[in-house]
Amino acid sequence: MRRVNPSTAIATVLIDELIRHGVREVVLAPGSRSAPLAYAVEEADRAGRLRLHVRVDERSAGFLALGLAKTTRMPVPVITTSGTAVANLHPAVLEASQGHVPLLVLSADRPQELRGTGANQTTDQVKIFGGATRWFHELGTPERRAGQQAIWRSVIGRAVAESRGLPSGDPGPVHLNVPLRDPLVPTTDEQPWPESLEGRAHGEAWLSLRTPSSHRGSAPAGPGIAPVPQTLVLLGDLPNPTQAAELSELADAAGWPVMAEPFGQYNRGRATANGPLILRAQEWLEDNLPERVLIGGRVTLDRYVARLLQHPKVSVEVVTPLTSWADPGHVVRRVHDWADIERSHQAVSSCVDRAWASRWRRANSDVARAVSPLIDESWPSGPAVARTVAHNLPEYAGLYVGSSNSARDLDLARDPHRIASGVVAVANRGLAGIDGLVSSAVGMSLARPGRAAYALVGDLTFLHDANALLIGPEEPQPDLTVVVMNDNGGGIFGTLEPGQARLARSFERVFGTPTVARIGALCAAHGVEHELVTQRDVLADRIAHPKPGLRVVEVEIPREPQRQLRERLRQAAIDALA
């Protein structure tokens, strides 16, 4: 029997059982109360059983874990001490909940007898994340007695299952609260533990979980997706980037046109590149309305898409791999299980109205010819920078896209035919906040070794998550190029209602929020390579030929012309389709 104290015993068992369930990445934010868990994960890291990532800022740690989990689709624990450390994980937990990401919070806590007494770093951590978690459980404070190992290991099995969406079909964050008493460090004068702390033989997990290979074929057979000839497929953000390809293949079999937001991994050659601009040509659209819009994923970027879905002549259907779906306009008439995609291939094969689909393809070509020169000559505008990044990504690169103008610029400017094969674009579209984007991108990079990784963000997004640069010398290092589109503040508001000329007096202070922060100096303080780029061909080279390690490429973008550029693009699209 091992000679360990109770806190060391529970920490050792919890981490061992996580590993048995396939957990290979763990993020740790150091603290005193969480010391037993820290020792356990560090020992497992030294033994090569998992990879440990230590961060000193809990908010950054939470989003790093989210980026790792979003990329691997496996639970990634983030470990914190008690008190405000736990609260700092709340933004990442909320994003994981809305984005269906298997994040697993392990928070250390004071034992029950110290709560409500004014003890240091002690607050109410029970269900601190409210309804954002798929499951919350507080373990009992460990004691020197037999019969606890089965409880500890069973709880880990349940936590992993809930985070992966087993059997609910709704993956997301889980919170385990772990009360720990002193001593919090390994001790050598303990009595033998009263029971074996070893798990099941041969490294088997305590609880056997059903592993879902896919949602395909998992649901009872239904009527499937009907062969409606004039169907427009709309792709948004999906939990798994490869799912976009599955729905895109169905559209290809039917011959339906596809409009795709710039997320996921799929053959972008099938997508209508200029969908957001085509929708602005209202007269053309009225003459070429789809009878049905079939949506996969959450569609959040463009207001004209929302207008299309509200059109009384358009029927809206959703296909979802989850138990939930987005319908903010209350317009969805039918919901399909993801398995309907596979079972509907034969039924919809070549069912498209060819003349109607041809008009959509021709509209795409006409708009592309009209707007491409405007985007190219607008350098260094946001769309021009986003296009340069997208069109020079190496094959199978990963791109983490910021939530504000970055995503919208990419949506406007990319040409799917000029994006290398295998490129995957991801974003935190669950709540679409600007927090934690760089940390999440670091997680993506670390989860895809040997593949080039990039982030495309604005200056406020970058500054908001500056602690993502704070990576210790002993930690696994990302190979990540962060492109910062610096328009000195909240440029997106200049393209929205607050940017109207009649509201100019109030704009700059409360919406524009210029910071005049020196990004190069900030990078230098963290020992991160920085380059200010002014030429398009230089940016293209930096993207096409990435260096190892973490580096920041900054492009300064004049904020004032962005609203006018979008208006010119809109008018060019309308004129092209007149």
Coordinates of C-alpha atoms in Angstrom, one line a residue:
M1 CA 0.0 0.0 0.0
R2 CA 1.2 3.5 -0.8
R3 CA 2.2 5.9 2.0
V4 CA 0.3 9.1 1.1
N5 CA -1.8 11.7 2.8
P6 CA -5.5 12.1 1.8
S7 CA -5.0 15.1 -0.5
T8 CA -2.2 13.4 -2.4
A9 CA -4.3 10.2 -2.6
I10 CA -7.3 11.8 -4.3
A11 CA -5.2 13.9 -6.6
T12 CA -3.2 10.9 -7.8
V13 CA -6.3 8.9 -8.4
L14 CA -8.2 11.6 -10.2
I15 CA -5.3 12.3 -12.6
D16 CA -4.7 8.7 -13.2
E17 CA -8.3 8.0 -14.1
L18 CA -8.4 11.0 -16.5
I19 CA -5.4 9.5 -18.3
R20 CA -7.2 6.2 -18.5
H21 CA -10.1 7.9 -20.2
G22 CA -7.8 9.3 -22.9
V23 CA -7.0 12.8 -21.5
R24 CA -3.6 13.8 -22.8
E25 CA -3.5 17.6 -22.4
V26 CA -3.8 19.4 -19.0
V27 CA -3.6 23.1 -18.2
L28 CA -2.5 24.2 -14.7
A29 CA -2.7 27.6 -13.1
P30 CA -0.5 27.4 -10.0
G31 CA -1.8 27.9 -6.5
S32 CA -1.5 26.6 -2.9
R33 CA -4.7 24.8 -2.4
S34 CA -4.4 23.0 -5.8
A35 CA -0.8 21.8 -4.9
P36 CA -1.8 18.1 -4.7
L37 CA -3.3 18.2 -8.2
A38 CA -0.2 20.1 -9.5
Y39 CA 2.2 17.5 -8.1
A40 CA 0.0 14.7 -9.7
V41 CA -0.1 16.2 -13.2
E42 CA 3.6 17.2 -13.1
E43 CA 4.5 13.6 -12.2
A44 CA 2.3 12.3 -15.0
D45 CA 4.0 14.7 -17.4
R46 CA 7.5 13.6 -16.4
A47 CA 6.3 10.0 -17.0
G48 CA 5.1 10.8 -20.5
R49 CA 1.5 10.0 -19.7
L50 CA 0.2 13.5 -20.5
R51 CA 1.4 16.9 -21.6
L52 CA 1.2 19.7 -19.0
H53 CA 0.8 23.4 -19.8
V54 CA 1.4 25.8 -17.0
R55 CA 0.0 29.4 -17.1
V56 CA 0.0 32.1 -14.5
D57 CA -3.2 33.8 -15.6
E58 CA -6.3 31.7 -15.1
R59 CA -8.4 33.4 -17.8
S60 CA -5.7 32.7 -20.3
A61 CA -5.4 29.2 -18.9
G62 CA -9.1 28.6 -19.4
F63 CA -9.0 29.7 -23.1
L64 CA -5.8 27.7 -23.7
A65 CA -7.7 24.6 -22.5
L66 CA -10.6 25.6 -24.7
G67 CA -8.4 25.8 -27.8
L68 CA -6.9 22.5 -27.0
A69 CA -10.3 20.8 -26.4
K70 CA -11.9 22.5 -29.5
T71 CA -9.1 21.2 -31.7
T72 CA -8.8 17.6 -30.3
R73 CA -12.5 17.2 -29.4
M74 CA -11.3 15.5 -26.2
P75 CA -11.8 16.8 -22.7
V76 CA -9.0 19.1 -21.5
P77 CA -8.9 19.7 -17.7
V78 CA -7.9 23.1 -16.4
I79 CA -6.8 23.1 -12.8
T80 CA -7.0 26.1 -10.5
T81 CA -6.7 27.0 -6.8
S82 CA -9.6 28.4 -4.9
G83 CA -11.1 31.8 -4.8
T84 CA -11.0 34.3 -7.7
A85 CA -8.9 31.8 -9.6
V86 CA -12.0 29.8 -10.3
A87 CA -14.1 32.9 -11.3
N88 CA -11.5 33.8 -13.9
L89 CA -12.5 30.7 -15.8
H90 CA -16.0 31.8 -16.3
P91 CA -15.6 33.4 -19.8
A92 CA -14.0 30.2 -21.1
V93 CA -16.7 28.1 -19.5
L94 CA -19.4 30.2 -21.1
E95 CA -17.8 29.9 -24.5
A96 CA -17.4 26.2 -24.1
S97 CA -21.0 25.8 -23.2
Q98 CA -22.3 27.7 -26.2
G99 CA -19.7 26.3 -28.5
H100 CA -20.2 22.7 -27.2
V101 CA -16.5 22.2 -26.3
P102 CA -15.5 19.5 -23.8
L103 CA -13.7 21.7 -21.2
L104 CA -13.2 20.2 -17.7
V105 CA -12.7 22.4 -14.7
L106 CA -10.9 20.9 -11.7
S107 CA -11.1 23.6 -9.0
A108 CA -9.4 23.0 -5.6
D109 CA -11.3 24.3 -2.6
R110 CA -11.2 24.6 1.2
P111 CA -12.8 21.8 3.1
Q112 CA -16.4 22.4 4.3
E113 CA -15.4 23.4 7.8
L114 CA -13.5 26.5 6.5
R115 CA -16.3 27.8 4.4
G116 CA -18.3 30.8 5.7
T117 CA -15.6 31.5 8.3
G118 CA -13.6 34.2 6.6
A119 CA -10.8 31.8 5.7
N120 CA -8.4 33.2 3.2
Q121 CA -9.1 32.6 -0.5
T122 CA -12.4 31.0 0.3
T123 CA -15.7 31.7 -1.6
D124 CA -18.7 29.7 -2.6
Q125 CA -17.5 27.6 -5.5
V126 CA -20.5 25.3 -5.6
K127 CA -22.1 25.7 -9.0
I128 CA -20.2 28.9 -9.5
F129 CA -20.8 28.7 -13.2
G130 CA -24.5 28.4 -12.9
G131 CA -26.3 26.7 -15.8
A132 CA -23.3 26.9 -18.1
T133 CA -22.0 23.4 -17.2
R134 CA -23.3 20.1 -18.4
W135 CA -22.6 18.7 -15.0
F136 CA -21.3 19.9 -11.6
H137 CA -20.1 17.7 -8.8
E138 CA -18.3 18.3 -5.5
L139 CA -16.3 15.5 -4.2
G140 CA -16.2 14.8 -0.5
T141 CA -13.1 15.9 1.4
P142 CA -10.7 12.9 1.2
E143 CA -10.1 11.0 4.5
R144 CA -7.8 8.2 5.5
R145 CA -10.3 5.4 5.1
A146 CA -11.1 2.6 2.6
G147 CA -13.9 2.8 0.0
Q148 CA -13.1 6.1 -1.7
Q149 CA -11.2 5.1 -4.8
A150 CA -14.3 3.7 -6.5
I151 CA -16.1 7.0 -5.9
W152 CA -13.2 9.1 -7.2
R153 CA -12.8 7.0 -10.3
S154 CA -16.5 6.8 -11.0
V155 CA -16.8 10.6 -10.8
I156 CA -14.1 11.0 -13.3
G157 CA -15.8 8.6 -15.7
R158 CA -19.1 10.5 -15.4
A159 CA -17.3 13.9 -15.8
V160 CA -15.6 12.7 -19.0
A161 CA -18.8 11.3 -20.4
E162 CA -20.8 14.5 -19.7
S163 CA -18.1 16.7 -21.2
R164 CA -18.1 14.6 -24.4
G165 CA -21.9 14.6 -24.6
L166 CA -22.4 10.9 -23.7
P167 CA -25.1 9.9 -24.0
S168 CA -26.8 13.3 -24.2
G169 CA -25.4 14.3 -27.6
D170 CA -24.6 17.8 -26.1
P171 CA -20.8 18.1 -25.3
G172 CA -19.7 21.0 -23.1
P173 CA -18.0 22.1 -19.9
V174 CA -18.0 20.1 -16.6
H175 CA -17.0 21.4 -13.2
L176 CA -15.5 19.2 -10.5
N177 CA -14.9 21.0 -7.2
V178 CA -12.3 19.2 -5.0
P179 CA -12.0 20.1 -1.3
L180 CA -8.5 19.5 0.1
R181 CA -7.2 19.6 3.6
D182 CA -3.6 20.1 4.8
P183 CA -1.1 18.7 4.2
L184 CA -1.2 19.8 0.6
V185 CA 2.3 18.5 -0.3
P186 CA 3.6 14.9 -0.4
T187 CA 4.6 13.6 2.9
T188 CA 7.0 10.8 3.8
D189 CA 5.8 9.8 7.3
E190 CA 2.3 8.6 6.5
Q191 CA 0.8 5.2 7.4
P192 CA 0.0 2.9 4.4
W193 CA -3.2 3.8 2.7
P194 CA -6.0 1.5 3.8
E195 CA -6.8 0.2 0.3
S196 CA -5.1 -0.1 -3.1
L197 CA -5.1 3.1 -5.1
E198 CA -4.5 1.2 -8.4
G199 CA -7.1 1.4 -11.0
R200 CA -8.4 -1.5 -13.1
A201 CA -5.9 -3.9 -14.7
H202 CA -4.1 -3.1 -18.0
G203 CA -4.7 0.6 -17.8
E204 CA -8.5 0.1 -18.3
A205 CA -10.8 2.9 -17.3
W206 CA -13.1 2.4 -14.2
L207 CA -16.1 3.1 -16.3
S208 CA -16.5 1.9 -19.9
L209 CA -17.9 4.7 -22.1
R210 CA -19.6 4.3 -25.5
T211 CA -17.4 6.1 -28.0
P212 CA -19.4 7.8 -30.7
S213 CA -17.6 7.5 -34.0
S214 CA -20.2 9.9 -35.6
H215 CA -23.8 10.9 -35.3
R216 CA -24.3 9.4 -38.7
G217 CA -26.7 6.5 -38.5
S218 CA -27.2 7.0 -34.7
A219 CA -30.8 8.2 -34.9
P220 CA -33.9 6.3 -35.9
A221 CA -34.5 6.5 -39.6
G222 CA -36.8 9.4 -40.5
P223 CA -38.1 10.9 -43.7
G224 CA -34.6 12.4 -44.4
I225 CA -33.9 15.6 -46.3
A226 CA -36.4 16.2 -49.1
P227 CA -35.1 16.8 -52.7
V228 CA -36.2 20.5 -52.9
P229 CA -34.8 21.7 -56.2
Q230 CA -34.2 25.3 -55.3
T231 CA -32.3 24.8 -52.0
L232 CA -29.5 27.0 -50.7
V233 CA -27.2 25.4 -48.2
L234 CA -25.9 27.7 -45.5
L235 CA -22.9 26.6 -43.5
G236 CA -22.1 28.2 -40.2
D237 CA -19.9 27.3 -37.2
L238 CA -20.1 23.6 -36.3
P239 CA -18.6 21.8 -33.2
N240 CA -16.4 19.7 -35.4
P241 CA -14.7 21.5 -38.4
T242 CA -14.9 18.3 -40.6
Q243 CA -18.7 18.4 -40.3
A244 CA -18.9 21.2 -42.8
A245 CA -17.5 18.8 -45.4
E246 CA -20.3 16.3 -44.8
L247 CA -23.1 18.7 -45.5
S248 CA -21.1 20.2 -48.4
E249 CA -20.9 16.8 -50.0
L250 CA -24.7 16.4 -49.8
A251 CA -25.1 19.8 -51.5
D252 CA -22.6 18.7 -54.2
A253 CA -24.6 15.5 -54.8
A254 CA -27.8 17.5 -55.2
G255 CA -26.2 20.4 -57.1
W256 CA -27.3 22.9 -54.6
P257 CA -25.3 26.2 -54.2
V258 CA -23.5 26.6 -50.8
M259 CA -23.0 29.8 -48.8
A260 CA -20.4 29.2 -46.1
E261 CA -19.2 31.4 -43.3
P262 CA -15.4 31.2 -43.1
F263 CA -15.2 28.4 -40.5
G264 CA -14.6 24.6 -40.8
Q265 CA -12.7 22.3 -43.1
Y266 CA -14.3 21.5 -46.4
N267 CA -13.7 21.8 -50.1
R268 CA -14.1 25.6 -50.4
G269 CA -14.3 25.3 -54.2
R270 CA -18.0 24.3 -53.7
A271 CA -18.8 27.4 -51.8
T272 CA -20.3 30.6 -53.2
A273 CA -17.5 33.1 -52.3
N274 CA -19.5 36.2 -52.4
G275 CA -22.7 35.2 -50.7
P276 CA -22.8 38.1 -48.2
L277 CA -22.6 40.6 -51.1
I278 CA -25.1 38.7 -53.3
L279 CA -27.7 39.0 -50.6
R280 CA -27.3 42.7 -50.6
A281 CA -28.6 42.9 -54.2
Q282 CA -32.3 42.8 -53.1
E283 CA -33.9 43.0 -56.6
W284 CA -31.8 40.1 -57.9
L285 CA -32.5 38.1 -54.8
E286 CA -36.2 38.6 -55.1
D287 CA -36.1 37.1 -58.6
N288 CA -33.9 34.2 -57.5
L289 CA -35.0 33.3 -54.0
P290 CA -34.4 29.8 -52.8
E291 CA -37.5 27.8 -51.9
R292 CA -35.6 26.4 -49.0
V293 CA -32.5 27.3 -46.9
L294 CA -30.9 24.3 -45.3
I295 CA -28.6 25.4 -42.4
G296 CA -25.8 23.5 -40.8
G297 CA -24.2 25.1 -37.7
R298 CA -24.7 28.5 -36.1
V299 CA -24.8 31.4 -38.6
T300 CA -23.9 34.6 -36.9
L301 CA -21.9 37.0 -39.1
D302 CA -24.2 38.8 -41.6
R303 CA -27.5 40.6 -41.0
Y304 CA -28.5 40.0 -44.6
V305 CA -28.5 36.3 -43.9
A306 CA -31.0 36.9 -41.1
R307 CA -33.2 38.9 -43.5
L308 CA -33.2 36.1 -46.0
L309 CA -34.3 33.6 -43.3
Q310 CA -37.1 35.9 -42.3
H311 CA -38.4 36.1 -45.9
P312 CA -42.0 34.7 -46.0
K313 CA -41.4 32.8 -49.2
V314 CA -38.4 30.9 -47.8
S315 CA -38.7 27.7 -45.9
V316 CA -35.9 27.2 -43.3
E317 CA -34.7 23.8 -42.2
V318 CA -31.8 22.9 -39.9
V319 CA -29.6 19.8 -39.8
T320 CA -27.7 19.4 -36.5
P321 CA -25.3 17.0 -34.9
L322 CA -26.4 18.2 -31.5
T323 CA -29.6 18.0 -29.4
S324 CA -30.0 21.8 -29.9
W325 CA -30.0 24.2 -32.8
A326 CA -29.9 28.0 -33.3
D327 CA -33.1 29.8 -34.3
P328 CA -33.0 33.4 -33.0
G329 CA -35.5 34.5 -35.6
H330 CA -38.0 31.7 -34.8
V331 CA -38.2 30.7 -38.4
V332 CA -37.1 27.1 -38.5
R333 CA -39.8 24.8 -39.8
R334 CA -38.0 21.4 -39.7
V335 CA -35.0 20.0 -37.8
H336 CA -33.0 17.1 -39.2
D337 CA -30.6 14.8 -37.3
W338 CA -27.1 14.7 -38.7
A339 CA -27.6 11.1 -39.8
D340 CA -30.1 12.4 -42.3
I341 CA -27.2 13.7 -44.4
E342 CA -25.9 10.2 -45.2
R343 CA -29.3 8.6 -45.7
S344 CA -30.5 11.4 -48.0
H345 CA -27.7 11.3 -50.6
Q346 CA -29.5 9.1 -53.0
A347 CA -32.8 10.9 -52.6
V348 CA -31.5 14.3 -53.4
S349 CA -29.0 13.3 -56.1
S350 CA -29.0 15.8 -59.0
C351 CA -32.4 17.2 -57.9
V352 CA -31.4 20.8 -58.3
D353 CA -33.2 23.3 -60.5
R354 CA -30.2 23.6 -62.9
A355 CA -31.3 27.0 -64.4
W356 CA -31.8 28.5 -60.9
A357 CA -28.4 27.1 -59.7
S358 CA -26.7 28.4 -62.8
R359 CA -28.0 31.9 -62.0
W360 CA -26.5 31.7 -58.5
R361 CA -23.1 30.5 -60.0
R362 CA -23.2 33.3 -62.5
A363 CA -24.1 35.9 -59.8
N364 CA -21.1 34.7 -57.8
S365 CA -18.8 35.2 -60.8
D366 CA -20.2 38.6 -61.7
V367 CA -19.9 39.9 -58.1
A368 CA -16.3 38.5 -57.8
R369 CA -15.3 40.4 -61.0
A370 CA -16.8 43.6 -59.6
V371 CA -15.5 43.5 -56.0
S372 CA -12.1 41.8 -56.3
P373 CA -10.3 44.9 -57.8
L374 CA -11.9 47.1 -55.1
I375 CA -10.6 44.8 -52.3
D376 CA -7.1 44.5 -53.9
E377 CA -6.7 48.3 -54.3
S378 CA -8.0 49.0 -50.8
W379 CA -4.8 47.7 -49.2
P380 CA -4.2 47.9 -46.2
S381 CA -7.9 47.6 -45.5
G382 CA -9.2 44.8 -43.3
P383 CA -10.7 42.8 -46.2
A384 CA -7.4 43.2 -48.2
V385 CA -5.4 41.9 -45.2
A386 CA -7.8 39.1 -44.5
R387 CA -7.7 38.1 -48.2
T388 CA -3.9 38.1 -48.3
V389 CA -3.7 35.9 -45.2
A390 CA -6.4 33.4 -46.4
H391 CA -4.9 33.0 -49.9
N392 CA -1.4 32.3 -48.7
L393 CA -2.0 29.8 -46.0
P394 CA -0.1 26.5 -46.5
E395 CA -1.9 23.3 -47.0
Y396 CA -3.5 21.9 -43.9
A397 CA -2.8 25.1 -41.9
G398 CA -5.0 26.1 -39.0
L399 CA -6.5 29.6 -38.8
Y400 CA -8.0 30.9 -35.6
V401 CA -10.3 33.8 -36.5
G402 CA -11.1 36.7 -34.2
S403 CA -14.7 37.5 -33.4
S404 CA -15.1 41.1 -34.5
N405 CA -14.1 42.6 -37.9
S406 CA -11.6 39.8 -38.5
A407 CA -14.3 37.2 -39.2
R408 CA -16.4 39.6 -41.2
D409 CA -13.4 40.8 -43.3
L410 CA -12.5 37.2 -44.0
D411 CA -16.2 36.4 -44.9
L412 CA -16.2 39.3 -47.4
A413 CA -12.9 38.9 -49.0
R414 CA -11.8 35.3 -49.3
D415 CA -12.0 33.4 -52.6
P416 CA -12.6 29.7 -51.8
H417 CA -10.9 28.7 -55.0
R418 CA -7.6 30.2 -53.8
I419 CA -7.5 28.6 -50.4
A420 CA -5.1 25.7 -50.1
S421 CA -6.5 22.2 -49.5
G422 CA -7.0 21.0 -46.0
V423 CA -7.0 24.4 -44.4
V424 CA -9.2 24.5 -41.2
A425 CA -10.6 27.8 -39.8
V426 CA -12.0 27.9 -36.3
A427 CA -13.3 30.6 -34.1
N428 CA -14.9 31.1 -30.7
R429 CA -18.4 31.7 -32.1
G430 CA -20.3 30.3 -29.1
L431 CA -20.6 33.7 -27.5
A432 CA -18.4 35.5 -30.1
G433 CA -16.5 37.5 -27.5
I434 CA -13.0 39.0 -28.1
D435 CA -11.6 37.5 -24.9
G436 CA -9.1 34.6 -25.0
L437 CA -8.7 34.4 -28.7
V438 CA -4.9 34.4 -28.7
S439 CA -4.8 31.8 -25.9
S440 CA -7.3 29.7 -27.8
A441 CA -5.1 29.9 -30.9
V442 CA -2.1 28.8 -28.9
G443 CA -4.1 25.8 -27.9
M444 CA -5.0 25.0 -31.5
S445 CA -1.3 25.3 -32.5
L446 CA -0.2 23.0 -29.6
A447 CA -2.8 20.4 -30.5
R448 CA -1.7 20.3 -34.2
P449 CA 2.1 19.6 -34.1
G450 CA 3.8 19.8 -37.4
R451 CA 1.0 21.9 -39.0
A452 CA 1.3 25.7 -39.6
A453 CA -1.0 27.7 -37.3
Y454 CA -2.2 31.3 -37.5
A455 CA -4.5 33.7 -35.7
L456 CA -6.2 36.7 -37.4
V457 CA -7.3 39.2 -34.8
G458 CA -7.8 42.9 -34.3
D459 CA -5.7 45.1 -32.0
L460 CA -8.3 45.2 -29.1
T461 CA -8.7 41.4 -29.3
F462 CA -4.9 41.0 -29.1
L463 CA -4.5 43.5 -26.2
H464 CA -7.4 42.0 -24.3
D465 CA -5.6 38.7 -24.3
A466 CA -2.0 39.9 -24.0
N467 CA -1.2 37.4 -21.3
A468 CA -1.4 34.7 -23.9
L469 CA 2.2 35.7 -24.7
L470 CA 3.2 34.9 -21.2
I471 CA 4.5 31.3 -21.7
G472 CA 7.3 30.0 -19.5
P473 CA 10.5 28.7 -21.0
E474 CA 9.9 25.2 -19.7
E475 CA 6.4 25.0 -21.3
P476 CA 5.5 23.4 -24.7
Q477 CA 6.0 26.2 -27.2
P478 CA 3.5 26.9 -30.0
D479 CA 4.4 27.5 -33.6
L480 CA 1.9 30.3 -34.2
T481 CA 1.9 33.4 -36.3
V482 CA -0.5 36.0 -35.0
V483 CA -1.6 38.6 -37.5
V484 CA -2.9 41.7 -35.8
M485 CA -5.0 44.1 -37.9
N486 CA -4.4 47.3 -35.9
D487 CA -7.0 49.9 -36.5
N488 CA -6.4 51.5 -33.1
G489 CA -9.6 50.6 -31.4
G490 CA -13.1 49.3 -32.0
G491 CA -13.2 49.6 -35.8
I492 CA -16.2 47.3 -36.1
F493 CA -18.4 50.0 -34.5
G494 CA -17.5 52.4 -37.4
T495 CA -19.3 50.0 -39.8
L496 CA -22.4 49.7 -37.6
E497 CA -25.1 52.2 -36.5
P498 CA -22.8 54.1 -34.0
G499 CA -20.5 54.9 -37.0
Q500 CA -23.1 57.2 -38.6
A501 CA -21.9 60.7 -39.3
R502 CA -24.7 62.3 -37.1
L503 CA -23.3 60.4 -34.1
A504 CA -19.7 61.3 -34.6
R505 CA -19.4 63.5 -31.6
S506 CA -19.8 60.6 -29.2
F507 CA -18.2 57.9 -31.3
E508 CA -14.4 58.0 -30.6
R509 CA -14.5 57.9 -26.9
V510 CA -17.2 55.3 -26.2
F511 CA -17.0 53.2 -29.3
G512 CA -13.7 53.9 -31.2
T513 CA -11.7 53.6 -27.9
P514 CA -8.3 54.2 -29.3
T515 CA -5.5 52.9 -27.1
V516 CA -2.3 54.0 -28.9
A517 CA -0.7 50.9 -27.4
R518 CA 2.7 49.9 -28.9
I519 CA 2.2 46.3 -29.8
G520 CA 5.9 45.9 -30.7
A521 CA 7.0 47.0 -27.3
L522 CA 4.5 44.7 -25.7
C523 CA 5.8 41.8 -27.7
A524 CA 9.4 42.7 -26.8
A525 CA 8.5 42.7 -23.1
H526 CA 7.4 39.1 -23.5
G527 CA 10.4 38.0 -25.7
V528 CA 8.1 37.5 -28.7
E529 CA 9.2 38.3 -32.2
H530 CA 7.3 41.2 -33.7
E531 CA 7.2 42.7 -37.2
L532 CA 5.3 45.7 -38.5
V533 CA 4.4 45.0 -42.1
T534 CA 3.3 47.6 -44.6
Q535 CA 3.5 45.8 -48.0
R536 CA 1.1 43.1 -49.2
D537 CA 3.8 40.9 -50.7
V538 CA 5.7 40.9 -47.4
L539 CA 2.6 39.8 -45.5
A540 CA 2.0 37.1 -48.1
D541 CA 5.6 35.8 -47.6
R542 CA 5.3 35.7 -43.8
I543 CA 2.1 33.7 -44.1
A544 CA 3.4 31.3 -46.8
H545 CA 6.7 30.7 -45.0
P546 CA 6.0 30.6 -41.3
K547 CA 8.9 30.5 -38.8
P548 CA 8.9 28.1 -35.8
G549 CA 7.8 29.6 -32.5
L550 CA 5.4 32.4 -31.6
R551 CA 5.6 35.6 -33.6
V552 CA 3.3 38.6 -34.2
V553 CA 2.9 40.3 -37.5
E554 CA 1.2 43.7 -37.2
V555 CA -0.5 45.5 -40.1
E556 CA -1.8 49.1 -39.4
I557 CA -5.2 49.7 -40.9
P558 CA -6.7 53.1 -41.3
R559 CA -10.1 52.9 -39.5
E560 CA -11.9 55.8 -41.2
P561 CA -12.3 54.4 -44.8
Q562 CA -13.7 51.0 -43.7
R563 CA -17.3 52.1 -43.7
Q564 CA -17.0 53.6 -47.1
L565 CA -15.3 50.5 -48.4
R566 CA -18.1 48.3 -47.3
E567 CA -20.6 50.6 -49.0
R568 CA -18.6 50.5 -52.2
L569 CA -18.5 46.7 -52.2
R570 CA -22.3 46.6 -51.5
Q571 CA -23.0 49.0 -54.4
A572 CA -20.6 47.1 -56.7
A573 CA -22.4 43.9 -56.1
I574 CA -25.8 45.5 -56.7
D575 CA -24.6 47.0 -59.9
A576 CA -23.1 43.7 -61.1
L577 CA -26.4 42.0 -60.7
A578 CA -28.6 44.8 -62.0

